[in-house]
Short mmCIF file of C-alpha atoms in Angstrom, two decimals:
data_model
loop_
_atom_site.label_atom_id
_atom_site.label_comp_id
_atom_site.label_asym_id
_atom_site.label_seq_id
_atom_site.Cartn_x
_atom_site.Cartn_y
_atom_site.Cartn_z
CA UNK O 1 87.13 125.07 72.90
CA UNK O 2 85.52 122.86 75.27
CA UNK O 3 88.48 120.69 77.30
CA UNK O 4 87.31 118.18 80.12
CA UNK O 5 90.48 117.06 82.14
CA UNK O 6 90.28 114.49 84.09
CA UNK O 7 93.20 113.40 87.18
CA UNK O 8 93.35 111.01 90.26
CA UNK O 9 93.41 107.63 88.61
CA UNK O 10 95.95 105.18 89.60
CA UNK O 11 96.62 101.93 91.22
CA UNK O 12 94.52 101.31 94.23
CA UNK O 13 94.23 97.89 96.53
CA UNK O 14 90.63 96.52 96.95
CA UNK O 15 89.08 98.37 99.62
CA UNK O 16 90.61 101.18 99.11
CA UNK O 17 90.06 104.82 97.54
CA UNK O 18 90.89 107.49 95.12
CA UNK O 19 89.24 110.70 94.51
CA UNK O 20 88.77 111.61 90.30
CA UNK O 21 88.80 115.01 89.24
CA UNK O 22 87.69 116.56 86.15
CA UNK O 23 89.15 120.19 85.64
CA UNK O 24 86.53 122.02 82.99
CA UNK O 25 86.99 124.95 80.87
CA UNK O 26 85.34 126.54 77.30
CA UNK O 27 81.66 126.61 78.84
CA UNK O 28 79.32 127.93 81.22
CA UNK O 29 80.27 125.00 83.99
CA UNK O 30 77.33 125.61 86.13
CA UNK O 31 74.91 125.94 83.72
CA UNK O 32 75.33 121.90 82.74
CA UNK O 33 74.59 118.33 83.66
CA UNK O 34 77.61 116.32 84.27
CA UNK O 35 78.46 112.93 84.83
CA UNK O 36 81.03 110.20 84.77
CA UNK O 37 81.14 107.19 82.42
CA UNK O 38 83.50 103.86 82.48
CA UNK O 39 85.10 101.63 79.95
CA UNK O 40 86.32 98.44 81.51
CA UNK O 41 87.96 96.04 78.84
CA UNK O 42 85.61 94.28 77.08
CA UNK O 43 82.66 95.61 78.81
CA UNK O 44 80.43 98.18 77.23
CA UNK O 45 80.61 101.98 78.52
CA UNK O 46 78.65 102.44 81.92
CA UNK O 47 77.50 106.00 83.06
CA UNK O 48 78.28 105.35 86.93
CA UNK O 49 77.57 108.92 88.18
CA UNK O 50 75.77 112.04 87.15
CA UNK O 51 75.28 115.12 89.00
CA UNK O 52 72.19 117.61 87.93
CA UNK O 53 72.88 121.82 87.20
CA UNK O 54 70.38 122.69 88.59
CA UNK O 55 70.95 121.56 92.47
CA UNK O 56 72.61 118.62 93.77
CA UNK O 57 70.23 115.87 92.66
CA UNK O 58 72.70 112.65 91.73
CA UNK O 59 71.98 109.38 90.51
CA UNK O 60 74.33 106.73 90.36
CA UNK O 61 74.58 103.32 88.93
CA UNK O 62 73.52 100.26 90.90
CA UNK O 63 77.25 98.50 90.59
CA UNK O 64 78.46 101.58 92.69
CA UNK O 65 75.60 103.04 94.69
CA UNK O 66 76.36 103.31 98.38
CA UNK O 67 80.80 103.13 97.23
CA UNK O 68 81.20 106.37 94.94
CA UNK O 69 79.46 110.38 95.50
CA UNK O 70 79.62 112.77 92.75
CA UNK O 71 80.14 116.17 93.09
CA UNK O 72 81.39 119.67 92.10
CA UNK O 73 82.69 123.10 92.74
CA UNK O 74 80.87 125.21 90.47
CA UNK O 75 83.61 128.07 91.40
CA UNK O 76 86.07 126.24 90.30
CA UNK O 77 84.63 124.40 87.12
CA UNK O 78 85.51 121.02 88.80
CA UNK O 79 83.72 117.67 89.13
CA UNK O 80 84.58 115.22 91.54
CA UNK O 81 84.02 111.37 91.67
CA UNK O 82 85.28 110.28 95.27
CA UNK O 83 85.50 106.64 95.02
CA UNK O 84 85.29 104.65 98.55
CA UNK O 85 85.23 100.55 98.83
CA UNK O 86 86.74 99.77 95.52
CA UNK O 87 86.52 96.63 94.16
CA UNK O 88 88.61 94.36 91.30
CA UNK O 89 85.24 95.13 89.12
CA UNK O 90 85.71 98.88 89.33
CA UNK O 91 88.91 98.87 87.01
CA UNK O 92 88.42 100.88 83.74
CA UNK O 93 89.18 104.17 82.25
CA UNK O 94 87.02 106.90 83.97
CA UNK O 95 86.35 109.70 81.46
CA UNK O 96 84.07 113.42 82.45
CA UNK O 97 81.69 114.44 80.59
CA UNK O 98 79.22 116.94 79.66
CA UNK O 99 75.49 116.44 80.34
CA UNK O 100 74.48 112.77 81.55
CA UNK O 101 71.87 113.39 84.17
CA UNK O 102 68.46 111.63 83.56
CA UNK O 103 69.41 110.79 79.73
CA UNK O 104 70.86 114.08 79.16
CA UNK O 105 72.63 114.29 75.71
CA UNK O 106 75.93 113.89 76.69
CA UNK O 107 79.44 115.39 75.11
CA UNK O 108 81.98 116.05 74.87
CA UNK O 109 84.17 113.47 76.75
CA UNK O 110 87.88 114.44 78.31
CA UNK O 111 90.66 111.81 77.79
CA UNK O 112 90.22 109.56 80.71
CA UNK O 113 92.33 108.80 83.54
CA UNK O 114 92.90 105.32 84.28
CA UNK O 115 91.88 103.36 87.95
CA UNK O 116 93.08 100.10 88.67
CA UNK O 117 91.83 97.63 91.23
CA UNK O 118 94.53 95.16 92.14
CA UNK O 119 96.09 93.55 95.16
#
């Protein structure tokens, strides 16, 4: 019932940008932590961005504080990651999910959307 779709990925030169979107639907939107997690190949998953229900409060992780903002439009059941300064490092599979925020349980995930950082 829960479906977490996320869009925006695609090939990007370093420097550059891209703006993720996660389109959310089967529960109460506002009401939830979110976040955004990575999988680069062969590195372990990294939660880069999470965004509280609560207000705005957002932490981020250190490999992309200052280059990415998290955010969402709680009318429209949508999170955003906009991603600014991006770097050969930030290539991986971006994926939504529920909860995230200060250790939050997190789940489900949507299917990814894939970034890549080349020139």
């Amino acid at each position: 019932q829960v479906q977490l779709v996320e869009s925006g990925g695609g090939l990007v030169q370093p420097g550059g940008s891209l703006r993720l979107s996660c389109a959310t639907s089967g529960f109460t939107f506002s009401s939830y932590h979110m976040g955004w997690f990575r999988q680069a190949p062969g590195k372990e998953r990294e939660l880069v961005a999470s965004i509280a229900w609560h207000n705005e409060n957002t932490q981020y992780a250190d490999s992309v504080k200052g280059r990415f903002t998290i955010s969402r439009d709680k009318a429209k059941n949508t999170l955003f990651l906009q991603m600014d300064r991006l770097e050969v490092e930030d290539t991986a599979v971006y994926y939504c999910t529920r909860g995230g925020y200060r250790g939050d349980p997190i789940g489900p995930w949507g299917q990814g959307t894939q970034v890549t950082v080349s020139s």
